[in-house]
Amino acid sequence: MDRTEALAVLASADRQLVLHELVERDRTVTLESLSRSVAARRHQIPPEDLDGRKIERARYRLRRTHLPKLAEEGIIDSNWEESVSLADGERTDRLFGLSEELECWPPDDSLGYPYRSR
């Protein structure tokens, strides 16, 4: 993964949130849980205050745009329809190495409510 490819992956706030959630949890996460966490962090509200529409919109964005992009780049494992985990490998290592150069990484610092559903 070259610098341009890595920056294209990191250009999306939702993808940054997905990656940060996966790093912080250090395990496989269900698509439902990931959708709820991304929606809560994106809207800066506790997960219990989310309405179903916000979660569904986050799930739609993840399934249609962000998870396919991350899978295509080899950053997450290809079986992401139900659960998501980081892929082991050089591309993932390179992406996180470059992410540390960004002022906005990790995304926790830029969000008022870094809530996660467990």
XYZ file of N, CA and C in Angstrom:
354
model
N 0.858 -1.173 0.000
C 0.000 0.000 0.000
C 0.898 1.227 0.000
N 0.702 2.055 -0.997
C 1.494 3.279 -1.027
C 0.778 4.379 -0.238
N 1.434 5.488 -0.087
C 0.921 6.601 0.709
C -0.422 7.119 0.186
N -0.545 7.247 -1.126
C -1.794 7.745 -1.717
C -2.953 6.805 -1.425
N -2.736 5.501 -1.563
C -3.787 4.522 -1.263
C -4.184 4.585 0.213
N -3.201 4.688 1.087
C -3.483 4.756 2.523
C -4.278 6.009 2.870
N -3.892 7.128 2.285
C -4.613 8.368 2.569
C -6.032 8.322 2.005
N -6.240 7.637 0.891
C -7.593 7.477 0.345
C -8.460 6.664 1.308
N -7.884 5.643 1.924
C -8.623 4.854 2.908
C -8.962 5.718 4.120
N -8.008 6.493 4.571
C -8.186 7.301 5.780
C -8.948 8.604 5.544
N -9.295 8.889 4.288
C -9.996 10.135 3.956
C -11.414 10.175 4.513
N -11.973 9.033 4.820
C -13.336 8.966 5.331
C -13.348 8.896 6.859
N -14.117 9.775 7.472
C -14.252 9.747 8.933
C -14.863 8.429 9.396
N -15.828 7.903 8.657
C -16.440 6.629 9.033
C -15.413 5.500 8.988
N -14.556 5.476 7.963
C -13.529 4.426 7.903
C -12.543 4.575 9.051
N -12.204 5.808 9.402
C -11.321 6.016 10.550
C -11.979 5.486 11.828
N -13.271 5.740 11.984
C -13.975 5.251 13.165
C -13.998 3.729 13.191
N -14.244 3.102 12.056
C -14.242 1.636 11.968
C -12.878 1.103 12.389
N -11.832 1.641 11.805
C -10.485 1.172 12.117
C -10.146 1.365 13.587
N -10.511 2.517 14.119
C -10.228 2.782 15.524
C -10.999 1.836 16.429
N -12.250 1.585 16.124
C -13.048 0.635 16.907
C -12.397 -0.742 16.899
N -11.951 -1.189 15.738
C -11.347 -2.513 15.635
C -10.036 -2.590 16.414
N -9.256 -1.539 16.380
C -7.998 -1.512 17.137
C -8.285 -1.488 18.632
N -9.209 -0.647 19.042
C -9.521 -0.519 20.465
C -10.097 -1.809 21.044
N -10.919 -2.485 20.287
C -11.555 -3.706 20.782
C -10.643 -4.915 20.645
N -9.712 -4.859 19.691
C -8.739 -5.924 19.471
C -9.406 -7.293 19.342
N -10.496 -7.323 18.603
C -11.205 -8.586 18.376
C -12.177 -8.421 17.218
N -12.849 -9.501 16.886
C -13.876 -9.462 15.862
C -15.117 -8.783 16.431
N -15.745 -7.937 15.614
C -16.908 -7.173 16.038
C -18.055 -7.475 15.074
N -19.256 -7.620 15.616
C -20.401 -7.852 14.740
C -20.710 -6.577 13.961
N -21.302 -6.741 12.814
C -21.688 -5.590 12.003
C -22.689 -4.726 12.761
N -23.583 -5.344 13.501
C -24.573 -4.597 14.291
C -23.888 -3.725 15.341
N -22.974 -4.295 16.089
C -22.263 -3.552 17.123
C -21.417 -2.432 16.521
N -20.758 -2.730 15.425
C -19.936 -1.725 14.758
C -20.797 -0.577 14.229
N -21.952 -0.903 13.668
C -22.874 0.123 13.160
C -23.337 1.033 14.280
N -23.667 0.451 15.406
C -24.124 1.231 16.565
C -22.995 2.136 17.072
N -21.794 1.610 17.171
C -20.661 2.413 17.659
C -20.329 3.558 16.714
N -20.305 3.276 15.425
C -19.997 4.316 14.445
C -21.071 5.398 14.469
N -22.337 4.981 14.535
C -23.426 5.965 14.584
C -23.327 6.826 15.839
N -23.054 6.213 16.979
C -22.956 6.971 18.235
C -21.808 7.966 18.180
N -20.677 7.522 17.693
C -19.518 8.413 17.626
C -19.711 9.494 16.571
N -20.327 9.138 15.452
C -20.555 10.115 14.379
C -21.504 11.226 14.837
N -22.538 10.830 15.572
C -23.536 11.808 16.036
C -23.206 12.350 17.423
N -22.141 11.839 18.025
C -21.675 12.270 19.331
C -22.762 12.178 20.403
N -23.390 11.013 20.440
C -24.403 10.745 21.456
C -24.201 9.325 21.997
N -24.652 9.079 23.218
C -24.529 7.728 23.773
C -25.321 6.721 22.941
N -24.829 5.482 22.833
C -25.520 4.470 22.028
C -26.969 4.258 22.432
N -27.262 4.366 23.724
C -28.644 4.146 24.171
C -29.600 5.248 23.715
N -29.069 6.386 23.288
C -29.906 7.485 22.805
C -30.110 7.459 21.285
N -29.487 6.513 20.616
C -29.626 6.420 19.157
C -30.998 5.906 18.778
N -31.541 6.455 17.707
C -32.760 5.856 17.174
C -32.363 4.867 16.075
N -33.269 4.004 15.728
C -33.002 2.955 14.758
C -32.573 3.473 13.392
N -33.066 4.648 13.003
C -32.705 5.209 11.686
C -31.226 5.539 11.606
N -30.674 6.094 12.664
C -29.240 6.440 12.657
C -28.382 5.181 12.554
N -28.766 4.149 13.282
C -28.020 2.891 13.225
C -28.140 2.272 11.842
N -29.335 2.282 11.288
C -29.547 1.695 9.957
C -28.768 2.469 8.894
N -28.746 3.788 8.982
C -27.962 4.573 8.013
C -26.476 4.260 8.141
N -25.980 4.117 9.363
C -24.566 3.761 9.561
C -24.294 2.375 8.975
N -25.183 1.413 9.235
C -25.008 0.061 8.704
C -25.011 0.080 7.175
N -25.899 0.868 6.599
C -25.963 0.973 5.131
C -24.648 1.530 4.578
N -24.157 2.618 5.163
C -22.887 3.211 4.699
C -21.733 2.223 4.843
N -21.719 1.515 5.959
C -20.646 0.543 6.176
C -20.713 -0.583 5.151
N -21.892 -1.146 4.946
C -22.030 -2.293 4.024
C -21.837 -1.921 2.567
N -22.273 -0.750 2.177
C -22.239 -0.362 0.761
C -20.961 0.348 0.347
N -20.323 1.021 1.279
C -19.178 1.855 0.908
C -17.905 1.494 1.665
N -17.938 1.602 2.967
C -16.701 1.576 3.743
C -16.110 0.185 3.949
N -16.920 -0.790 4.305
C -16.371 -2.137 4.486
C -15.891 -2.752 3.171
N -16.621 -2.577 2.062
C -16.063 -3.089 0.795
C -14.714 -2.449 0.449
N -14.575 -1.155 0.703
C -13.313 -0.468 0.426
C -12.191 -1.041 1.295
N -12.470 -1.227 2.576
C -11.463 -1.778 3.475
C -11.105 -3.221 3.112
N -12.098 -4.001 2.691
C -11.834 -5.382 2.268
C -11.033 -5.409 0.968
N -11.394 -4.546 0.036
C -10.691 -4.454 -1.242
C -9.216 -4.102 -1.037
N -8.939 -3.264 -0.066
C -7.569 -2.848 0.232
C -6.825 -3.857 1.106
N -7.534 -4.911 1.547
C -6.898 -5.936 2.365
C -6.700 -5.540 3.815
N -7.495 -4.604 4.303
C -7.358 -4.099 5.665
C -8.234 -4.877 6.650
N -9.396 -5.334 6.194
C -10.256 -6.173 7.027
C -10.393 -7.520 6.342
N -10.770 -8.510 7.122
C -10.989 -9.830 6.553
C -12.180 -9.797 5.622
N -12.149 -10.644 4.633
C -13.150 -10.585 3.565
C -14.544 -11.023 4.005
N -14.687 -11.725 5.113
C -15.997 -12.152 5.580
C -16.574 -11.099 6.522
N -16.994 -9.965 5.972
C -17.444 -8.846 6.802
C -18.953 -8.656 6.802
N -19.691 -9.532 6.161
C -21.151 -9.363 6.111
C -21.794 -9.438 7.495
N -21.266 -10.290 8.369
C -21.826 -10.420 9.716
C -20.901 -9.872 10.791
N -19.597 -10.075 10.605
C -18.645 -9.596 11.595
C -17.406 -9.046 10.884
N -16.685 -8.203 11.600
C -15.554 -7.491 11.003
C -14.344 -7.660 11.912
N -13.194 -7.925 11.295
C -11.938 -7.969 12.043
C -10.818 -7.457 11.146
N -9.784 -6.958 11.780
C -8.638 -6.470 11.028
C -7.882 -7.643 10.423
N -7.402 -7.454 9.222
C -6.564 -8.457 8.567
C -5.133 -8.283 9.062
N -4.451 -9.384 9.223
C -3.032 -9.320 9.548
C -2.268 -9.143 8.257
N -1.238 -8.332 8.298
C -0.414 -8.217 7.113
C 0.241 -6.868 6.945
N 1.055 -6.815 5.930
C 1.851 -5.627 5.643
C 0.991 -4.416 5.290
N -0.102 -4.636 4.536
C -0.952 -3.507 4.129
C -1.583 -2.845 5.357
N -2.056 -3.646 6.284
C -2.662 -3.112 7.505
C -1.609 -2.377 8.334
N -0.448 -2.976 8.468
C 0.637 -2.324 9.208
C 1.017 -0.996 8.572
N 1.117 -0.981 7.257
C 1.490 0.243 6.535
C 0.430 1.331 6.747
N -0.853 0.946 6.658
C -1.941 1.911 6.853
C -1.859 2.551 8.232
N -1.682 1.740 9.263
C -1.623 2.297 10.612
C -0.346 3.085 10.841
N 0.715 2.705 10.183
C 1.937 3.502 10.264
C 1.735 4.895 9.706
N 1.055 4.973 8.572
C 0.774 6.279 7.969
C -0.290 7.054 8.740
N -1.214 6.359 9.373
C -2.278 7.045 10.119
C -1.699 7.866 11.261
N -0.584 7.426 11.816
C 0.024 8.140 12.930
C 0.559 9.512 12.524
N 0.731 9.725 11.218
C 1.188 11.021 10.728
C 0.054 12.043 10.661
N -1.179 11.587 10.745
C -2.325 12.478 10.637
C -2.607 13.171 11.965
N -2.964 14.428 11.878
C -3.315 15.177 13.085
C -4.592 14.644 13.726
N -5.483 14.096 12.927
C -6.788 13.660 13.420
C -6.799 12.191 13.861
N -5.632 11.557 13.991
C -5.593 10.156 14.406
C -5.005 10.067 15.799
N -5.591 9.355 16.721
C -6.824 8.593 16.556
C -8.049 9.502 16.593
N -9.142 9.040 16.007
C -10.326 9.898 15.912
C -10.969 10.226 17.250
N -10.627 9.560 18.328
C -11.161 9.889 19.655
C -10.956 11.349 20.002
N -9.804 11.868 19.664
C -9.468 13.239 20.044
C -10.378 14.270 19.395
N -10.971 13.933 18.264
C -11.798 14.905 17.557
C -13.280 14.751 17.860
N -13.635 13.767 18.666
C -15.043 13.532 18.976
C -15.307 13.794 20.450
N -16.410 14.442 20.698
C -16.753 14.756 22.072
C -17.188 13.556 22.885
N -17.778 12.567 22.251
C -18.329 11.413 22.951
C -17.849 10.141 22.274
N -16.686 9.627 22.664
C -16.194 8.405 22.036
C -16.868 7.160 22.600
N -18.198 7.074 22.472
C -18.937 5.962 23.023
C -18.777 4.718 22.185
N -18.788 3.590 22.872
C -18.761 2.302 22.199
C -19.819 1.430 22.837
N -20.495 0.662 22.017
C -21.412 -0.331 22.587
C -20.613 -1.615 22.772
N -20.845 -2.303 23.798
C -20.068 -3.529 24.102
C -20.839 -4.756 23.748
